[in-house]
Short mmCIF file of C-alpha atoms in Angstrom, two decimals:
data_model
loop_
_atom_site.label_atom_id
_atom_site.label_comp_id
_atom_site.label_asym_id
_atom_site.label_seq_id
_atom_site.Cartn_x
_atom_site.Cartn_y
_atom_site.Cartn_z
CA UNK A 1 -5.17 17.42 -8.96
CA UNK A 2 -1.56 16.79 -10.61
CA UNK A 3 0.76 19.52 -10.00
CA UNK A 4 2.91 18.88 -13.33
CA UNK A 5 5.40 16.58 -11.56
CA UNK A 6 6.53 14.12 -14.27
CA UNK A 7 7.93 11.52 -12.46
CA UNK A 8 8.42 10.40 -8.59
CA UNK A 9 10.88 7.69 -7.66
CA UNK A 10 10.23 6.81 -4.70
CA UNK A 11 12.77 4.62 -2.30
CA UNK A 12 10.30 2.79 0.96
CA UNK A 13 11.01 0.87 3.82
CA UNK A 14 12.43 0.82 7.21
CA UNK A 15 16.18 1.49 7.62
CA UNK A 16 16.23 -0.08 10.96
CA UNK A 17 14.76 -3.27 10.00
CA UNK A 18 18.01 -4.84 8.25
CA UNK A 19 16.87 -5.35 4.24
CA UNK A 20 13.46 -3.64 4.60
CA UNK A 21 15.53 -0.59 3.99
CA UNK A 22 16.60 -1.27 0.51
CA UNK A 23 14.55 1.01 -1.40
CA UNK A 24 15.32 4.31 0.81
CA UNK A 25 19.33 3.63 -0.03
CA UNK A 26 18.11 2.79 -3.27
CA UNK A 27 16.52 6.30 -3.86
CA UNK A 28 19.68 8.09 -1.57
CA UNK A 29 22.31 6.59 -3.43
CA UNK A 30 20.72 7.55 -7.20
CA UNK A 31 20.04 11.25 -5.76
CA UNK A 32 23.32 11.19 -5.10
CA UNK A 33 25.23 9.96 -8.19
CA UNK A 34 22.62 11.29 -10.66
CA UNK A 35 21.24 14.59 -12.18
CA UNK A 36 17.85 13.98 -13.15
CA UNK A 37 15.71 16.62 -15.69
CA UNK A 38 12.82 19.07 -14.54
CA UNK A 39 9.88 17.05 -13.44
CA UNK A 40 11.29 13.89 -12.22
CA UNK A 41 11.88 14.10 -8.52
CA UNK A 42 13.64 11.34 -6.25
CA UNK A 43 12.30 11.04 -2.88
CA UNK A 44 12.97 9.43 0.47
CA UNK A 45 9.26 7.77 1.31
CA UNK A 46 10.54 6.02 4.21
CA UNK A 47 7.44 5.02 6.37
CA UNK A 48 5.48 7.74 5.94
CA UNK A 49 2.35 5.73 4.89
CA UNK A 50 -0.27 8.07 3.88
CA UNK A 51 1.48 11.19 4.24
CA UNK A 52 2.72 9.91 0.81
CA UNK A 53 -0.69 9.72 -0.92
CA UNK A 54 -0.68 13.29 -2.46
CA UNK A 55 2.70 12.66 -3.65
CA UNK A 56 1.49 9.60 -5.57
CA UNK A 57 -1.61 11.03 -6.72
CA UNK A 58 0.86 14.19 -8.05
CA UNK A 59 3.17 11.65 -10.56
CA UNK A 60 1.99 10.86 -13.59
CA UNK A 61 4.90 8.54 -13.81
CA UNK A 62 6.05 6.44 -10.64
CA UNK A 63 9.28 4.71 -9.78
CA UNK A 64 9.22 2.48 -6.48
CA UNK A 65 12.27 1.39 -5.05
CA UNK A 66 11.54 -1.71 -2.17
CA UNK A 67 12.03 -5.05 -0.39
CA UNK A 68 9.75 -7.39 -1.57
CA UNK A 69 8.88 -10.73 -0.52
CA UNK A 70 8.30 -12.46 -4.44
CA UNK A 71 9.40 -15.99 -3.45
CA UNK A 72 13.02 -15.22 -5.30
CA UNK A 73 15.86 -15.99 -4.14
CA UNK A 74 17.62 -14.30 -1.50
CA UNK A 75 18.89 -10.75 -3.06
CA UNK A 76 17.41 -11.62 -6.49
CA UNK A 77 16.28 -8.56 -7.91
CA UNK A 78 12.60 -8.02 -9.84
CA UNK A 79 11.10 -5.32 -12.01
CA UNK A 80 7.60 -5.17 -11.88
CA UNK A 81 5.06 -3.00 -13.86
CA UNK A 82 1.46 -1.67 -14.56
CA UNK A 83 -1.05 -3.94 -12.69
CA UNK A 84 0.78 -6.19 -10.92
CA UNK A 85 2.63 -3.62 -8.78
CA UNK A 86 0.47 -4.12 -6.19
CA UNK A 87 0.85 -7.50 -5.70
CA UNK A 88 4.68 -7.52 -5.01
CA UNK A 89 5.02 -3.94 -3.01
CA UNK A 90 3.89 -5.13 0.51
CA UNK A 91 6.76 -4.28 2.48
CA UNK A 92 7.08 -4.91 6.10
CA UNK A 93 4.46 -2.95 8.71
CA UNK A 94 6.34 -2.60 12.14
CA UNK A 95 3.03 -0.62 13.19
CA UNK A 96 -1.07 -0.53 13.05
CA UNK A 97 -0.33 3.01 12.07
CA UNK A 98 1.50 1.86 9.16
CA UNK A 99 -0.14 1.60 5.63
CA UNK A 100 1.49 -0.35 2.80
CA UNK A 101 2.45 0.53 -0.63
CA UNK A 102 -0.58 -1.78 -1.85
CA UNK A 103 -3.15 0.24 0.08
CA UNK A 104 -1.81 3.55 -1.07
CA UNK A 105 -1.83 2.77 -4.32
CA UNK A 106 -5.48 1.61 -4.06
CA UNK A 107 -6.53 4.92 -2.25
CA UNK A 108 -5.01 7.47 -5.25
CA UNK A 109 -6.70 5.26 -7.67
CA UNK A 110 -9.63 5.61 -5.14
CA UNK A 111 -9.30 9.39 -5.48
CA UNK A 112 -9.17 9.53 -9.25
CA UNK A 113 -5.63 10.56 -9.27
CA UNK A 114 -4.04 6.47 -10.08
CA UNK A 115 -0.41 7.01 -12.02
CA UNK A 116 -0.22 6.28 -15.32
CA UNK A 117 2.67 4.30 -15.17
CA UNK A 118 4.47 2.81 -12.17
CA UNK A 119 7.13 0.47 -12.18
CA UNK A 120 8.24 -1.34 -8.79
CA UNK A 121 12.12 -2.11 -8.70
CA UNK A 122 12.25 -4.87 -5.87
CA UNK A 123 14.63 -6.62 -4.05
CA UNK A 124 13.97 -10.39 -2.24
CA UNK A 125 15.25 -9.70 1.44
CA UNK A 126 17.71 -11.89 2.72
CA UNK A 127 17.06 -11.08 6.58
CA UNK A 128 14.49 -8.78 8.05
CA UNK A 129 14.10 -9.56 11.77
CA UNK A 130 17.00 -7.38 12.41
CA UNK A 131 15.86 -4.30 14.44
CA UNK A 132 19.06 -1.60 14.24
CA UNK A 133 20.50 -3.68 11.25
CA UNK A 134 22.06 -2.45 8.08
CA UNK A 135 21.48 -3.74 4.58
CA UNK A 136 23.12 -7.47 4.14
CA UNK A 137 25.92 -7.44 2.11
CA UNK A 138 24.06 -9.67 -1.01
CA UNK A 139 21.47 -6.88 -1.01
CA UNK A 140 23.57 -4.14 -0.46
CA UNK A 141 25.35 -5.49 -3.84
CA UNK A 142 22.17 -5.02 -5.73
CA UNK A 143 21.58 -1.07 -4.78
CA UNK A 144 23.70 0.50 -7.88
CA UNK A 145 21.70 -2.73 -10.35
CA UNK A 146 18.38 -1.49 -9.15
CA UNK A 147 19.95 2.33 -9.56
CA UNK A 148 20.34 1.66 -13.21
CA UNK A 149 17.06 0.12 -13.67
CA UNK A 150 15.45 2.87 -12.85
CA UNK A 151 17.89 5.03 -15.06
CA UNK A 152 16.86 2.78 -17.73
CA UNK A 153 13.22 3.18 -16.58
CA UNK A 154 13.45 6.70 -17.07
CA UNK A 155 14.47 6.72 -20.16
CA UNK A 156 11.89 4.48 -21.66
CA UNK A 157 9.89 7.25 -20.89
CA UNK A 158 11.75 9.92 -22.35
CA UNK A 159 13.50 11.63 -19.04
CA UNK A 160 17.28 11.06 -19.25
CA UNK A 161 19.55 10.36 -15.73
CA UNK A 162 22.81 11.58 -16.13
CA UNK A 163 25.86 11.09 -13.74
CA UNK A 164 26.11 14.00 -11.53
CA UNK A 165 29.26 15.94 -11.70
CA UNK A 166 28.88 16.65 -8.20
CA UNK A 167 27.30 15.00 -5.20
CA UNK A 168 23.94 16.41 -4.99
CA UNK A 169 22.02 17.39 -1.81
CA UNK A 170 21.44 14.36 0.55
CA UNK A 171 17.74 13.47 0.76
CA UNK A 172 18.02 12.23 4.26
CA UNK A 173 19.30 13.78 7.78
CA UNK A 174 23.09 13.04 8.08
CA UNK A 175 22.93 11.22 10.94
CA UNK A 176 21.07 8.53 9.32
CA UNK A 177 22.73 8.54 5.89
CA UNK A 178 23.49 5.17 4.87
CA UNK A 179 27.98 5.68 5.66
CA UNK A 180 27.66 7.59 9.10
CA UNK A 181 24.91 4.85 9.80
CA UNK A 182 27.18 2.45 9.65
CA UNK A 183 29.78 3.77 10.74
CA UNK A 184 28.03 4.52 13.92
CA UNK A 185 25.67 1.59 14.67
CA UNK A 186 26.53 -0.78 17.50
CA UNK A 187 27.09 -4.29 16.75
CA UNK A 188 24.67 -7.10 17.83
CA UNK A 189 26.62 -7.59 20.99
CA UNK A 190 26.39 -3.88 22.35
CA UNK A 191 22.74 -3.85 21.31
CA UNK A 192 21.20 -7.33 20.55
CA UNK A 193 18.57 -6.56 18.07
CA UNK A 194 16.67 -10.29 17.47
CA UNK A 195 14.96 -10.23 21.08
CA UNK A 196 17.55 -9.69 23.69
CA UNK A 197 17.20 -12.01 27.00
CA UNK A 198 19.40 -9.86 28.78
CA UNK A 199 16.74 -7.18 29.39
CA UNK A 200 13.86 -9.62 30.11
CA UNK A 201 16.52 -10.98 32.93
CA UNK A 202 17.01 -8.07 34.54
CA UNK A 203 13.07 -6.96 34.80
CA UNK A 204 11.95 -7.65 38.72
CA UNK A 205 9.91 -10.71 39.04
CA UNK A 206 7.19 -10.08 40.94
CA UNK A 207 6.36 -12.57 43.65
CA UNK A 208 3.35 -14.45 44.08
#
């Protein structure tokens, strides 16, 4: 059953996976530099796979910020609505345990509890296979565009975004905010992040 919540945007993805983390500092950033009215809610959904399905099946209006592989180019930005949602919001599973935005979608609809509108705000990824990677700086540069999409989004629907006169409460942990992240992540030669040969040459062999 719907709890009255309006509106969800919702940011996805992986932080540590380089681009795949585009839609959580999507949804960060535009909790941060935005007041938005009763009802509408902004939320980190991170990986949290089907802990997220009663929070879909709340909205009655649904906002998803994410990486998308469209076949764009590298960075290009999409909007997406209605049906063909699912087709685009995929993301990237790093787990069996993980369940994609495609399969949660089907489930609430499943349940009888299917949005009535949802809009996707994508992003082509420019690199993925980055484990402890930040966002690339072409996608990085499309965070405050997709930000005022959604803005925009909102108020087709009749919920006005307005800049926030002061930074609002952070929707995630400090530590992994998307400044002290970077400010505190290794580089790729402290902690090689593509596969790194220097472990696999210091496992024992064992004879034969």
């Amino acid at each position: 059953m719907r709890d009255g919540l309006d509106v969800l945007v919702l940011g996805v993805g992986n932080i540590l996976w380089a681009d795949e983390g585009f839609g959580v500092r999507c949804a960060e950033h535009m909790a941060a530099q935005f007041d938005v009215p009763d009802g509408v809610e902004i939320m980190d959904g991170g990986t949290q796979g089907l802990a997220l399905v009663n929070d879909l099946a709340e909205a009655r209006h649904i906002i998803i910020f994410d990486a998308v592989d469209a076949g764009l180019k590298p960075a290009e930005l999409v909007t997406v609505r209605g049906e063909d949602v699912p087709k685009f919001a995929v993301g990237k599973k790093v787990s069996l345990h993980q369940t994609s935005m495609m399969e949660l979608l089907a489930l609430a609809e499943f349940i009888g509890d299917a949005p009535e509108a949802i809009t996707l705000i994508g992003c082509q990824p420019v690199v993925l296979e980055d484990y402890g990677g930040g966002l690339t700086e072409d996608v990085a540069a499309q965070v405050a565009s997709a930000i005022q999409a959604a803005v925009e989004e909102l108020k087709a629907w009749g919920f006005e975004a307005k800049p926030a006169k002061s930074e609002a409460a952070a929707i995630l942990p400090e530590a992994v905010g998307w400044k002290p992240y970077e400010a505190n992540r290794p580089d790729a030669d402290a902690a090689c992040r593509i596969g790194d040969d220097r472990v696999l040459a210091r496992l024992p062999m064992s004879g034969g």
